[in-house]
Amino acid sequence: MTPPAPRRESALARRMTVKDLATARRDRRPITMVTAYDWPTGRLADEAGVDCVLVGDSVAMVVAGRDSTIPATLDQMIYHGEIVCRAVKRAFVVVDLPFPLQHLGVRTAIESCARLLKETGCQAVKLEGTAGQADVIAGLVGAGIPVMGHVGLRPQAVHQLGGYRMQRDGEQLMADALAAAEAGACAVVLECIPREAAAAITAAIGVPTIGIGAGPDCDGQVLVMHDLVGLSADRVPRFVRPYADVKTTIGAAVARWRHDVERRDFPGPAETLG
Ligand code: KIV
């Protein structure tokens, strides 16, 4: 196998673009994308050198504690997107189009995505869909709006799919990914699909694939920030590798502070003004 090309320093010094994503795929350099919903995590992700920051509609679950992404609204995505875009200087920022705006026709999709672009400052929008949404992707791309597709497990369709489960219909997955790419998507997220299906799609479509629970053969990988750092309230999926235990760190810090206040050890002389 050809060794991956080294990371180009110039790509670190300026804003990532759709062209850089295509170049990364061509050079077989893995693309990294992580979610962020606020200023501190957007800034930390950017400083950590990721290629893309995704303001996902997963905000409804990991930040707002809802049991699906369906309740996320356009105004909420704009609120979080604008904050993250101010924090992120270098990475390519993508904001999710929330349910059901990609199903209400090309005009509604363009109006909604134009608001995302104008009011947040993001570089692209992501929308979940099957081949049935190809005309919407084509309409958005025709309007000059970069689009990232999202196929496989589509969390906005969780009730139709019967839960958060692996999607195994290889022919359907290939048709959905090809339709998104042919409609002009700049990349396609593949969520929770078998490794073989992700590898076949990655070989077949002309744009980068970014996997989550789709194995190692995609052009890039994406994770939800709260899963990656160990801050998620619920059990994380098996495809996540937790790189920190922030939940324990925060819980222990707050418990220590409460203990110190209760025994009148805080504030001490160092923390007392005047
Ligand atoms: O909303 C989100 O966080 C996502 C990722 C899981 C890809 O769509």
CSV table of C-alpha atoms and ligand atoms in Angstrom, one decimal:
chain,number,residue,atom,x,y,z
A,1,MET,CA,0.0,0.0,0.0
A,2,THR,CA,1.3,3.5,-0.9
A,3,PRO,CA,2.4,5.3,2.3
A,4,PRO,CA,0.2,8.4,3.0
A,5,ALA,CA,1.6,11.8,1.9
A,6,PRO,CA,2.9,13.9,4.8
A,7,ARG,CA,0.6,16.7,6.0
A,8,ARG,CA,1.3,19.9,4.0
A,9,GLU,CA,2.2,22.8,6.3
A,10,SER,CA,0.5,25.2,4.0
A,11,ALA,CA,-2.8,23.5,4.7
A,12,LEU,CA,-2.4,24.3,8.4
A,13,ALA,CA,-1.8,28.0,7.9
A,14,ARG,CA,-5.1,29.0,6.2
A,15,ARG,CA,-8.7,28.0,6.1
A,16,MET,CA,-9.4,24.5,4.8
A,17,THR,CA,-11.5,24.4,1.7
A,18,VAL,CA,-13.5,21.9,-0.3
A,19,LYS,CA,-10.5,21.6,-2.6
A,20,ASP,CA,-8.3,20.6,0.3
A,21,LEU,CA,-10.7,17.8,1.1
A,22,ALA,CA,-10.5,16.5,-2.4
A,23,THR,CA,-6.7,16.8,-2.3
A,24,ALA,CA,-6.5,14.8,1.0
A,25,ARG,CA,-8.5,12.0,-0.7
A,26,ARG,CA,-6.2,12.1,-3.7
A,27,ASP,CA,-3.1,12.0,-1.5
A,28,ARG,CA,-4.6,9.3,0.8
A,29,ARG,CA,-4.2,11.6,3.8
A,30,PRO,CA,-7.0,10.7,6.3
A,31,ILE,CA,-9.5,13.6,6.9
A,32,THR,CA,-10.5,14.3,10.5
A,33,MET,CA,-13.8,15.8,11.5
A,34,VAL,CA,-15.2,16.3,15.0
A,35,THR,CA,-18.4,17.9,16.3
A,36,ALA,CA,-18.5,21.1,18.3
A,37,TYR,CA,-21.4,23.1,19.5
A,38,ASP,CA,-19.8,26.0,21.5
A,39,TRP,CA,-16.9,28.4,21.5
A,40,PRO,CA,-14.4,26.5,23.8
A,41,THR,CA,-14.8,23.1,22.1
A,42,GLY,CA,-14.7,24.7,18.6
A,43,ARG,CA,-11.5,26.5,19.5
A,44,LEU,CA,-9.9,23.4,21.0
A,45,ALA,CA,-10.8,21.2,18.0
A,46,ASP,CA,-9.4,23.8,15.7
A,47,GLU,CA,-6.2,24.2,17.7
A,48,ALA,CA,-5.9,20.4,17.7
A,49,GLY,CA,-5.5,20.6,14.0
A,50,VAL,CA,-8.7,18.8,12.7
A,51,ASP,CA,-9.6,19.4,9.1
A,52,CYS,CA,-13.4,19.9,9.7
A,53,VAL,CA,-15.6,20.9,12.6
A,54,LEU,CA,-19.2,19.7,12.3
A,55,VAL,CA,-21.9,21.6,14.2
A,56,GLY,CA,-24.1,18.5,14.2
A,57,ASP,CA,-27.8,18.3,15.0
A,58,SER,CA,-26.5,15.8,17.6
A,59,VAL,CA,-26.5,19.0,19.7
A,60,ALA,CA,-30.1,18.1,20.5
A,61,MET,CA,-28.9,14.9,22.2
A,62,VAL,CA,-25.5,15.6,23.7
A,63,VAL,CA,-26.1,19.2,24.7
A,64,ALA,CA,-29.8,19.4,25.2
A,65,GLY,CA,-30.4,15.9,26.5
A,66,ARG,CA,-33.1,15.0,23.9
A,67,ASP,CA,-33.4,11.3,22.9
A,68,SER,CA,-33.0,12.0,19.2
A,69,THR,CA,-31.7,14.7,16.8
A,70,ILE,CA,-35.3,15.3,15.5
A,71,PRO,CA,-36.1,18.2,17.8
A,72,ALA,CA,-33.1,20.4,16.6
A,73,THR,CA,-34.4,23.5,14.9
A,74,LEU,CA,-32.9,25.8,12.2
A,75,ASP,CA,-32.7,28.6,14.7
A,76,GLN,CA,-30.8,26.4,17.1
A,77,MET,CA,-28.4,25.3,14.4
A,78,ILE,CA,-27.8,28.9,13.5
A,79,TYR,CA,-27.2,29.8,17.2
A,80,HIS,CA,-24.6,27.1,17.7
A,81,GLY,CA,-23.2,27.4,14.2
A,82,GLU,CA,-22.5,31.1,14.6
A,83,ILE,CA,-20.7,30.6,17.9
A,84,VAL,CA,-18.5,27.8,16.5
A,85,CYS,CA,-17.7,29.7,13.3
A,86,ARG,CA,-16.4,32.6,15.4
A,87,ALA,CA,-14.1,30.2,17.4
A,88,VAL,CA,-12.8,28.2,14.4
A,89,LYS,CA,-10.1,30.0,12.3
A,90,ARG,CA,-8.6,27.2,10.2
A,91,ALA,CA,-10.9,24.1,10.0
A,92,PHE,CA,-13.7,23.7,7.4
A,93,VAL,CA,-16.9,24.3,9.3
A,94,VAL,CA,-20.0,22.3,8.4
A,95,VAL,CA,-23.5,22.9,9.9
A,96,ASP,CA,-26.2,20.3,9.8
A,97,LEU,CA,-29.5,21.1,8.1
A,98,PRO,CA,-32.1,19.9,10.7
A,99,PHE,CA,-35.1,17.7,10.0
A,100,PRO,CA,-37.2,18.0,7.9
A,101,LEU,CA,-35.9,20.9,5.8
A,102,GLN,CA,-34.3,18.7,3.0
A,103,HIS,CA,-37.7,17.0,2.5
A,104,LEU,CA,-39.7,20.2,1.8
A,105,GLY,CA,-38.5,20.9,-1.7
A,106,VAL,CA,-35.5,22.6,-3.3
A,107,ARG,CA,-36.7,26.1,-2.6
A,108,THR,CA,-37.1,25.5,1.2
A,109,ALA,CA,-33.7,23.7,1.3
A,110,ILE,CA,-32.0,26.7,-0.5
A,111,GLU,CA,-33.7,29.2,1.8
A,112,SER,CA,-32.7,27.3,4.9
A,113,CYS,CA,-29.1,26.6,3.8
A,114,ALA,CA,-28.7,30.2,2.7
A,115,ARG,CA,-29.6,31.2,6.3
A,116,LEU,CA,-27.0,28.7,7.7
A,117,LEU,CA,-24.3,30.2,5.4
A,118,LYS,CA,-25.2,33.8,5.9
A,119,GLU,CA,-26.0,33.8,9.6
A,120,THR,CA,-23.3,31.4,10.8
A,121,GLY,CA,-20.4,32.0,8.4
A,122,CYS,CA,-20.0,28.2,7.9
A,123,GLN,CA,-18.3,26.8,4.7
A,124,ALA,CA,-20.8,24.0,4.0
A,125,VAL,CA,-24.0,22.3,5.1
A,126,LYS,CA,-24.6,18.6,5.7
A,127,LEU,CA,-27.8,16.9,5.0
A,128,GLU,CA,-29.0,13.4,5.6
A,129,GLY,CA,-30.8,11.7,2.8
A,130,THR,CA,-31.3,8.8,0.4
A,131,ALA,CA,-31.0,9.0,-3.4
A,132,GLY,CA,-34.4,10.7,-3.1
A,133,GLN,CA,-32.7,13.9,-1.9
A,134,ALA,CA,-30.3,14.1,-4.9
A,135,ASP,CA,-32.4,16.8,-6.6
A,136,VAL,CA,-32.1,18.9,-3.4
A,137,ILE,CA,-28.4,18.4,-3.3
A,138,ALA,CA,-28.1,19.4,-7.0
A,139,GLY,CA,-30.3,22.5,-6.3
A,140,LEU,CA,-28.1,23.6,-3.4
A,141,VAL,CA,-24.9,23.0,-5.3
A,142,GLY,CA,-26.4,24.9,-8.2
A,143,ALA,CA,-27.0,27.8,-5.9
A,144,GLY,CA,-23.3,27.8,-4.9
A,145,ILE,CA,-23.8,26.1,-1.5
A,146,PRO,CA,-21.3,23.3,-0.7
A,147,VAL,CA,-23.1,20.2,0.5
A,148,MET,CA,-21.9,17.2,2.5
A,149,GLY,CA,-24.2,14.2,2.1
A,150,HIS,CA,-24.9,11.7,4.9
A,151,VAL,CA,-26.1,8.2,4.2
A,152,GLY,CA,-26.3,4.9,6.1
A,153,LEU,CA,-27.7,5.3,9.6
A,154,ARG,CA,-29.6,8.6,9.3
A,155,PRO,CA,-30.4,9.6,12.8
A,156,GLN,CA,-33.2,11.9,11.6
A,157,ALA,CA,-35.0,8.8,10.3
A,158,VAL,CA,-34.4,6.8,13.5
A,159,HIS,CA,-38.1,5.9,13.9
A,160,GLN,CA,-38.4,4.7,10.3
A,161,LEU,CA,-35.1,2.7,10.5
A,162,GLY,CA,-36.2,1.0,13.8
A,163,GLY,CA,-33.5,2.4,16.0
A,164,TYR,CA,-29.9,3.3,16.0
A,165,ARG,CA,-28.7,0.2,14.2
A,166,MET,CA,-26.2,-0.8,11.5
A,167,GLN,CA,-27.5,-0.3,7.9
A,168,ARG,CA,-26.7,-3.4,5.8
A,169,ASP,CA,-28.4,-3.0,2.5
A,170,GLY,CA,-25.2,-2.7,0.4
A,171,GLU,CA,-27.1,-1.9,-2.9
A,172,GLN,CA,-29.2,0.8,-1.3
A,173,LEU,CA,-26.2,2.3,0.5
A,174,MET,CA,-24.2,2.4,-2.8
A,175,ALA,CA,-27.1,4.0,-4.6
A,176,ASP,CA,-27.6,6.7,-2.0
A,177,ALA,CA,-23.9,7.6,-1.8
A,178,LEU,CA,-23.5,7.6,-5.6
A,179,ALA,CA,-26.5,9.8,-6.0
A,180,ALA,CA,-25.2,12.3,-3.4
A,181,ALA,CA,-21.8,12.4,-5.1
A,182,GLU,CA,-23.2,12.7,-8.6
A,183,ALA,CA,-25.5,15.5,-7.5
A,184,GLY,CA,-22.4,17.5,-6.5
A,185,ALA,CA,-21.8,16.7,-2.8
A,186,CYS,CA,-18.3,17.7,-1.8
A,187,ALA,CA,-18.0,14.7,0.6
A,188,VAL,CA,-20.3,12.0,2.0
A,189,VAL,CA,-20.6,10.9,5.7
A,190,LEU,CA,-21.1,7.1,6.0
A,191,GLU,CA,-22.7,6.3,9.3
A,192,CYS,CA,-22.9,2.8,10.9
A,193,ILE,CA,-22.5,0.6,7.8
A,194,PRO,CA,-20.4,-2.6,7.3
A,195,ARG,CA,-16.7,-2.1,6.5
A,196,GLU,CA,-17.1,-3.8,3.1
A,197,ALA,CA,-19.9,-1.5,2.1
A,198,ALA,CA,-17.9,1.6,3.2
A,199,ALA,CA,-14.8,0.3,1.3
A,200,ALA,CA,-16.8,-0.3,-1.9
A,201,ILE,CA,-18.5,3.1,-1.7
A,202,THR,CA,-15.1,4.8,-1.1
A,203,ALA,CA,-13.7,3.1,-4.2
A,204,ALA,CA,-16.7,3.9,-6.3
A,205,ILE,CA,-17.6,7.5,-5.6
A,206,GLY,CA,-15.4,10.4,-6.7
A,207,VAL,CA,-15.6,12.4,-3.5
A,208,PRO,CA,-14.2,11.9,0.0
A,209,THR,CA,-16.1,9.6,2.4
A,210,ILE,CA,-16.0,10.4,6.1
A,211,GLY,CA,-17.0,7.4,8.3
A,212,ILE,CA,-18.5,7.0,11.7
A,213,GLY,CA,-18.9,3.4,12.6
A,214,ALA,CA,-18.0,2.5,9.0
A,215,GLY,CA,-14.5,1.0,9.5
A,216,PRO,CA,-11.0,2.1,8.5
A,217,ASP,CA,-11.3,2.2,4.7
A,218,CYS,CA,-13.1,5.6,4.4
A,219,ASP,CA,-11.2,8.7,3.4
A,220,GLY,CA,-11.8,10.2,6.8
A,221,GLN,CA,-13.3,9.7,10.2
A,222,VAL,CA,-15.8,11.8,12.3
A,223,LEU,CA,-16.8,11.5,15.9
A,224,VAL,CA,-19.1,13.3,18.2
A,225,MET,CA,-16.9,15.4,20.6
A,226,HIS,CA,-18.7,14.3,23.7
A,227,ASP,CA,-18.1,10.7,22.9
A,228,LEU,CA,-14.5,11.3,22.0
A,229,VAL,CA,-13.7,13.1,25.3
A,230,GLY,CA,-15.9,11.0,27.6
A,231,LEU,CA,-18.5,13.6,28.3
A,232,SER,CA,-21.6,11.8,26.9
A,233,ALA,CA,-24.4,11.1,29.4
A,234,ASP,CA,-25.2,7.7,27.8
A,235,ARG,CA,-23.2,4.7,27.0
A,236,VAL,CA,-21.2,5.4,23.8
A,237,PRO,CA,-21.4,3.2,20.7
A,238,ARG,CA,-18.9,0.4,20.3
A,239,PHE,CA,-17.2,2.2,17.3
A,240,VAL,CA,-16.1,5.0,19.6
A,241,ARG,CA,-12.6,5.0,21.3
A,242,PRO,CA,-12.8,7.4,24.3
A,243,TYR,CA,-9.7,9.5,24.4
A,244,ALA,CA,-10.4,11.2,27.8
A,245,ASP,CA,-12.7,10.9,30.8
A,246,VAL,CA,-14.0,14.4,31.0
A,247,LYS,CA,-17.2,13.4,32.8
A,248,THR,CA,-15.2,11.9,35.7
A,249,THR,CA,-12.9,15.0,35.8
A,250,ILE,CA,-15.7,17.5,35.9
A,251,GLY,CA,-17.7,15.4,38.5
A,252,ALA,CA,-14.7,15.1,40.7
A,253,ALA,CA,-13.7,18.8,40.5
A,254,VAL,CA,-17.2,19.9,41.4
A,255,ALA,CA,-17.4,17.4,44.3
A,256,ARG,CA,-14.0,18.6,45.7
A,257,TRP,CA,-15.1,22.2,45.5
A,258,ARG,CA,-18.4,21.5,47.2
A,259,HIS,CA,-16.5,19.6,49.9
A,260,ASP,CA,-14.0,22.5,50.4
A,261,VAL,CA,-16.9,25.1,50.7
A,262,GLU,CA,-18.7,22.9,53.2
A,263,ARG,CA,-15.6,22.6,55.5
A,264,ARG,CA,-15.0,26.4,55.0
A,265,ASP,CA,-11.7,25.7,53.2
A,266,PHE,CA,-12.8,27.7,50.1
A,267,PRO,CA,-12.3,30.5,49.6
A,268,GLY,CA,-8.9,30.6,51.4
A,269,PRO,CA,-6.5,33.5,51.7
A,270,ALA,CA,-5.3,33.1,48.1
A,271,GLU,CA,-8.8,33.4,46.7
A,272,THR,CA,-9.9,36.3,49.0
A,273,LEU,CA,-9.8,39.8,47.6
A,274,GLY,CA,-8.8,42.9,49.6
B,1,KIV,O1,-25.0,15.3,14.1
B,1,KIV,C1,-23.9,14.7,14.1
B,1,KIV,O2,-23.2,14.8,15.1
B,1,KIV,C2,-23.6,13.9,12.9
B,1,KIV,C3,-22.4,13.0,13.1
B,1,KIV,C4,-22.8,11.8,13.8
B,1,KIV,C5,-21.8,12.7,11.8
B,1,KIV,O3,-24.2,13.9,12.0
